[in-house]
Amino acid sequence: MKKQIIFLALILTGLTLHASSVSYYGVQKAGKVLAGKQKFYSPDGKFKIMFPAEPTRTEENVPTDLGDIKMVMFMYEKNPSEAFMVAYSDYPESSISGQEPYALMESSKEGVLNNFGATAENVKKYKIQNYPALSFEGRGTDFCTSYLLVLRNNRLYQIAILKAGQLPDKADVKSFILSFELTN
């Protein structure tokens, strides 16, 4: 089942804006661990988030209309039917500049939903630390997801919880997805 979830995550992230395993790095344990969780910090990814436990880092070059784009993904599989992930990709600045950020993220959202065979619910546009963000829930036949897209200059972050059969628990969305923050 783990391979199915990882494969599904790769499809979901799919670099719709238009894996080779490497060792885990970048966990900083907070001075006080909250509810058994670890504060995850990615210096290269320039973000922090509360994973339920230590994620696995993978990298893959994904072919796109713009050429190969490197996707870096961090994933924690809570159980065989639920996974937490953060992925990011840097796009050529020329493909982003001059375009409306929310339109780009809408395109990503539609790509995720199409690849997943899901319908969107609760779509919201807002800003995270002055960067455009788009959140949504997706309901598919086999899997459901709570998803957040954040566009920081030419880097697209994708934060998601994937769960078989039902939407992720609101408490998990709050403690994981809503804990996402950008760093320098």
mmCIF file of C-alpha atoms in Angstrom:
data_model
loop_
_atom_site.group_PDB
_atom_site.id
_atom_site.type_symbol
_atom_site.label_atom_id
_atom_site.label_comp_id
_atom_site.label_asym_id
_atom_site.label_seq_id
_atom_site.Cartn_x
_atom_site.Cartn_y
_atom_site.Cartn_z
ATOM 1 C CA MET A 1 0.000 0.000 0.000
ATOM 2 C CA LYS A 2 2.912 2.354 0.712
ATOM 3 C CA LYS A 3 4.005 2.189 -2.925
ATOM 4 C CA GLN A 4 0.433 3.035 -3.956
ATOM 5 C CA ILE A 5 0.374 6.095 -1.683
ATOM 6 C CA ILE A 6 3.789 7.268 -2.878
ATOM 7 C CA PHE A 7 2.756 6.706 -6.498
ATOM 8 C CA LEU A 8 -0.480 8.581 -5.838
ATOM 9 C CA ALA A 9 1.445 11.440 -4.260
ATOM 10 C CA LEU A 10 3.710 11.644 -7.294
ATOM 11 C CA ILE A 11 0.649 11.760 -9.532
ATOM 12 C CA LEU A 12 -0.946 14.411 -7.340
ATOM 13 C CA THR A 13 2.117 16.573 -7.261
ATOM 14 C CA GLY A 14 2.751 15.823 -10.937
ATOM 15 C CA LEU A 15 4.126 19.321 -11.480
ATOM 16 C CA THR A 16 0.838 20.381 -12.977
ATOM 17 C CA LEU A 17 1.759 24.056 -12.871
ATOM 18 C CA HIS A 18 3.008 24.338 -16.121
ATOM 19 C CA ALA A 19 12.415 8.811 -7.079
ATOM 20 C CA SER A 20 15.241 8.250 -6.117
ATOM 21 C CA SER A 21 15.439 8.060 -2.331
ATOM 22 C CA VAL A 22 18.015 10.139 -0.559
ATOM 23 C CA SER A 23 18.786 10.280 3.102
ATOM 24 C CA TYR A 24 16.517 12.187 5.462
ATOM 25 C CA TYR A 25 17.750 15.502 6.746
ATOM 26 C CA GLY A 26 16.618 18.716 8.280
ATOM 27 C CA VAL A 27 14.564 17.765 11.331
ATOM 28 C CA GLN A 28 14.748 20.164 14.198
ATOM 29 C CA LYS A 29 13.062 18.993 17.331
ATOM 30 C CA ALA A 30 11.385 21.882 19.048
ATOM 31 C CA GLY A 31 12.444 22.557 22.619
ATOM 32 C CA LYS A 32 9.035 21.200 23.542
ATOM 33 C CA VAL A 33 7.563 18.434 21.397
ATOM 34 C CA LEU A 34 3.840 19.037 20.943
ATOM 35 C CA ALA A 35 1.551 15.994 20.992
ATOM 36 C CA GLY A 36 4.395 13.659 20.052
ATOM 37 C CA LYS A 37 5.135 15.531 16.834
ATOM 38 C CA GLN A 38 8.405 16.876 15.524
ATOM 39 C CA LYS A 39 9.054 20.290 14.062
ATOM 40 C CA PHE A 40 10.380 19.634 10.584
ATOM 41 C CA TYR A 41 12.660 22.234 9.026
ATOM 42 C CA SER A 42 14.002 22.091 5.479
ATOM 43 C CA PRO A 43 16.826 24.611 4.986
ATOM 44 C CA ASP A 44 16.944 23.958 1.229
ATOM 45 C CA GLY A 45 13.166 23.987 0.917
ATOM 46 C CA LYS A 46 12.924 27.086 3.108
ATOM 47 C CA PHE A 47 9.912 25.909 5.096
ATOM 48 C CA LYS A 48 8.843 24.524 8.466
ATOM 49 C CA ILE A 49 5.902 22.253 9.241
ATOM 50 C CA MET A 50 4.684 19.881 11.960
ATOM 51 C CA PHE A 51 4.879 16.323 10.615
ATOM 52 C CA PRO A 52 3.311 13.650 12.851
ATOM 53 C CA ALA A 53 6.679 11.822 12.703
ATOM 54 C CA GLU A 54 9.880 11.794 10.658
ATOM 55 C CA PRO A 55 9.207 12.036 6.903
ATOM 56 C CA THR A 56 11.206 10.460 4.091
ATOM 57 C CA ARG A 57 12.819 12.750 1.513
ATOM 58 C CA THR A 58 12.800 11.859 -2.187
ATOM 59 C CA GLU A 59 13.814 13.722 -5.330
ATOM 60 C CA GLU A 60 12.722 13.173 -8.884
ATOM 61 C CA ASN A 61 13.181 14.968 -12.184
ATOM 62 C CA VAL A 62 9.742 15.176 -13.747
ATOM 63 C CA PRO A 63 9.333 15.817 -17.481
ATOM 64 C CA THR A 64 7.063 18.803 -18.253
ATOM 65 C CA ASP A 65 6.313 21.064 -21.209
ATOM 66 C CA LEU A 66 8.985 23.359 -19.754
ATOM 67 C CA GLY A 67 11.611 20.604 -19.615
ATOM 68 C CA ASP A 68 12.614 18.471 -16.643
ATOM 69 C CA ILE A 69 11.688 20.049 -13.305
ATOM 70 C CA LYS A 70 13.163 18.728 -10.066
ATOM 71 C CA MET A 71 10.564 17.870 -7.439
ATOM 72 C CA VAL A 72 11.642 17.423 -3.829
ATOM 73 C CA MET A 73 9.119 15.597 -1.664
ATOM 74 C CA PHE A 74 8.900 14.827 2.043
ATOM 75 C CA MET A 75 6.394 12.144 3.017
ATOM 76 C CA TYR A 76 5.260 10.435 6.176
ATOM 77 C CA GLU A 77 2.935 7.442 5.911
ATOM 78 C CA LYS A 78 0.781 7.407 9.047
ATOM 79 C CA ASN A 79 -0.728 4.037 8.127
ATOM 80 C CA PRO A 80 -1.345 2.094 4.899
ATOM 81 C CA SER A 81 -4.261 4.368 3.982
ATOM 82 C CA GLU A 82 -3.026 7.841 4.985
ATOM 83 C CA ALA A 83 0.019 9.933 4.097
ATOM 84 C CA PHE A 84 1.266 13.463 4.837
ATOM 85 C CA MET A 85 3.464 15.236 2.302
ATOM 86 C CA VAL A 86 5.179 18.462 1.361
ATOM 87 C CA ALA A 87 6.659 18.849 -2.120
ATOM 88 C CA TYR A 88 8.288 21.767 -3.838
ATOM 89 C CA SER A 89 9.543 22.523 -7.319
ATOM 90 C CA ASP A 90 11.359 25.479 -8.814
ATOM 91 C CA TYR A 91 10.035 26.572 -12.193
ATOM 92 C CA PRO A 92 11.923 28.688 -14.719
ATOM 93 C CA GLU A 93 11.292 32.314 -13.764
ATOM 94 C CA SER A 94 10.326 33.061 -17.361
ATOM 95 C CA SER A 95 7.370 30.661 -17.050
ATOM 96 C CA ILE A 96 6.051 32.450 -13.945
ATOM 97 C CA SER A 97 6.813 36.135 -14.492
ATOM 98 C CA GLY A 98 3.963 38.296 -15.692
ATOM 99 C CA GLN A 99 1.341 35.657 -14.945
ATOM 100 C CA GLU A 100 -1.421 35.952 -12.362
ATOM 101 C CA PRO A 101 -0.377 33.696 -9.436
ATOM 102 C CA TYR A 102 -3.866 32.458 -8.581
ATOM 103 C CA ALA A 103 -4.483 31.491 -12.208
ATOM 104 C CA LEU A 104 -1.282 29.417 -12.117
ATOM 105 C CA MET A 105 -2.359 27.731 -8.890
ATOM 106 C CA GLU A 106 -5.878 27.124 -10.263
ATOM 107 C CA SER A 107 -4.208 25.312 -13.151
ATOM 108 C CA SER A 108 -2.233 23.216 -10.655
ATOM 109 C CA LYS A 109 -5.385 22.473 -8.665
ATOM 110 C CA GLU A 110 -7.196 21.299 -11.789
ATOM 111 C CA GLY A 111 -4.236 19.112 -12.747
ATOM 112 C CA VAL A 112 -4.181 17.517 -9.295
ATOM 113 C CA LEU A 113 -7.927 16.884 -9.376
ATOM 114 C CA ASN A 114 -7.842 15.498 -12.932
ATOM 115 C CA ASN A 115 -4.933 13.174 -12.166
ATOM 116 C CA PHE A 116 -6.721 12.064 -9.023
ATOM 117 C CA GLY A 117 -10.196 11.745 -10.571
ATOM 118 C CA ALA A 118 -11.513 14.018 -7.834
ATOM 119 C CA THR A 119 -13.858 16.954 -7.455
ATOM 120 C CA ALA A 120 -12.952 20.137 -5.596
ATOM 121 C CA GLU A 121 -14.625 21.387 -2.446
ATOM 122 C CA ASN A 122 -13.935 24.321 -0.122
ATOM 123 C CA VAL A 123 -11.606 26.175 -2.504
ATOM 124 C CA LYS A 124 -10.077 29.235 -0.813
ATOM 125 C CA LYS A 125 -7.634 31.876 -2.018
ATOM 126 C CA TYR A 126 -5.534 33.757 0.508
ATOM 127 C CA LYS A 127 -1.955 34.692 1.371
ATOM 128 C CA ILE A 128 0.642 33.033 3.558
ATOM 129 C CA GLN A 129 3.308 35.494 4.632
ATOM 130 C CA ASN A 130 2.309 37.741 1.693
ATOM 131 C CA TYR A 131 2.628 34.931 -0.863
ATOM 132 C CA PRO A 132 -0.415 33.661 -2.780
ATOM 133 C CA ALA A 133 -1.955 30.448 -1.474
ATOM 134 C CA LEU A 134 -4.817 28.240 -2.607
ATOM 135 C CA SER A 135 -6.367 25.517 -0.469
ATOM 136 C CA PHE A 136 -8.932 22.913 -1.429
ATOM 137 C CA GLU A 137 -10.291 19.500 -0.623
ATOM 138 C CA GLY A 138 -10.570 16.803 -3.257
ATOM 139 C CA ARG A 139 -12.887 13.802 -3.180
ATOM 140 C CA GLY A 140 -12.043 10.891 -5.433
ATOM 141 C CA THR A 141 -13.372 7.361 -5.688
ATOM 142 C CA ASP A 142 -10.530 5.766 -3.737
ATOM 143 C CA PHE A 143 -8.682 8.649 -2.076
ATOM 144 C CA CYS A 144 -9.533 12.069 -0.695
ATOM 145 C CA THR A 145 -7.162 14.932 0.013
ATOM 146 C CA SER A 146 -6.804 18.222 1.823
ATOM 147 C CA TYR A 147 -4.390 20.316 -0.219
ATOM 148 C CA LEU A 148 -2.534 23.624 -0.014
ATOM 149 C CA LEU A 149 -0.609 25.299 -2.836
ATOM 150 C CA VAL A 150 1.732 28.205 -2.097
ATOM 151 C CA LEU A 151 3.613 30.127 -4.783
ATOM 152 C CA ARG A 152 6.753 31.868 -3.535
ATOM 153 C CA ASN A 153 8.320 33.622 -6.495
ATOM 154 C CA ASN A 154 9.085 30.710 -8.862
ATOM 155 C CA ARG A 155 8.802 27.936 -6.247
ATOM 156 C CA LEU A 156 5.542 26.009 -5.944
ATOM 157 C CA TYR A 157 4.906 24.295 -2.605
ATOM 158 C CA GLN A 158 2.345 21.512 -2.392
ATOM 159 C CA ILE A 159 1.208 20.464 1.068
ATOM 160 C CA ALA A 160 -1.278 17.622 1.362
ATOM 161 C CA ILE A 161 -2.806 14.876 3.417
ATOM 162 C CA LEU A 162 -3.984 11.897 1.354
ATOM 163 C CA LYS A 163 -6.489 9.494 2.878
ATOM 164 C CA ALA A 164 -8.307 6.439 1.555
ATOM 165 C CA GLY A 165 -12.088 6.688 1.456
ATOM 166 C CA GLN A 166 -12.661 9.939 3.325
ATOM 167 C CA LEU A 167 -11.340 13.422 3.848
ATOM 168 C CA PRO A 168 -8.508 13.780 6.364
ATOM 169 C CA ASP A 169 -9.498 14.602 9.929
ATOM 170 C CA LYS A 170 -9.879 18.331 10.622
ATOM 171 C CA ALA A 171 -7.462 18.007 13.556
ATOM 172 C CA ASP A 172 -4.784 16.609 11.207
ATOM 173 C CA VAL A 173 -5.397 19.409 8.696
ATOM 174 C CA LYS A 174 -5.046 21.988 11.450
ATOM 175 C CA SER A 175 -1.924 20.496 13.021
ATOM 176 C CA PHE A 176 -0.167 19.695 9.724
ATOM 177 C CA ILE A 177 -1.299 21.780 6.761
ATOM 178 C CA LEU A 178 -2.056 24.914 8.753
ATOM 179 C CA SER A 179 1.331 24.704 10.498
ATOM 180 C CA PHE A 180 3.170 25.329 7.191
ATOM 181 C CA GLU A 181 5.370 28.411 7.225
ATOM 182 C CA LEU A 182 8.033 29.806 4.938
ATOM 183 C CA THR A 183 11.557 30.508 6.173
ATOM 184 C CA ASN A 184 14.553 32.338 4.725
#
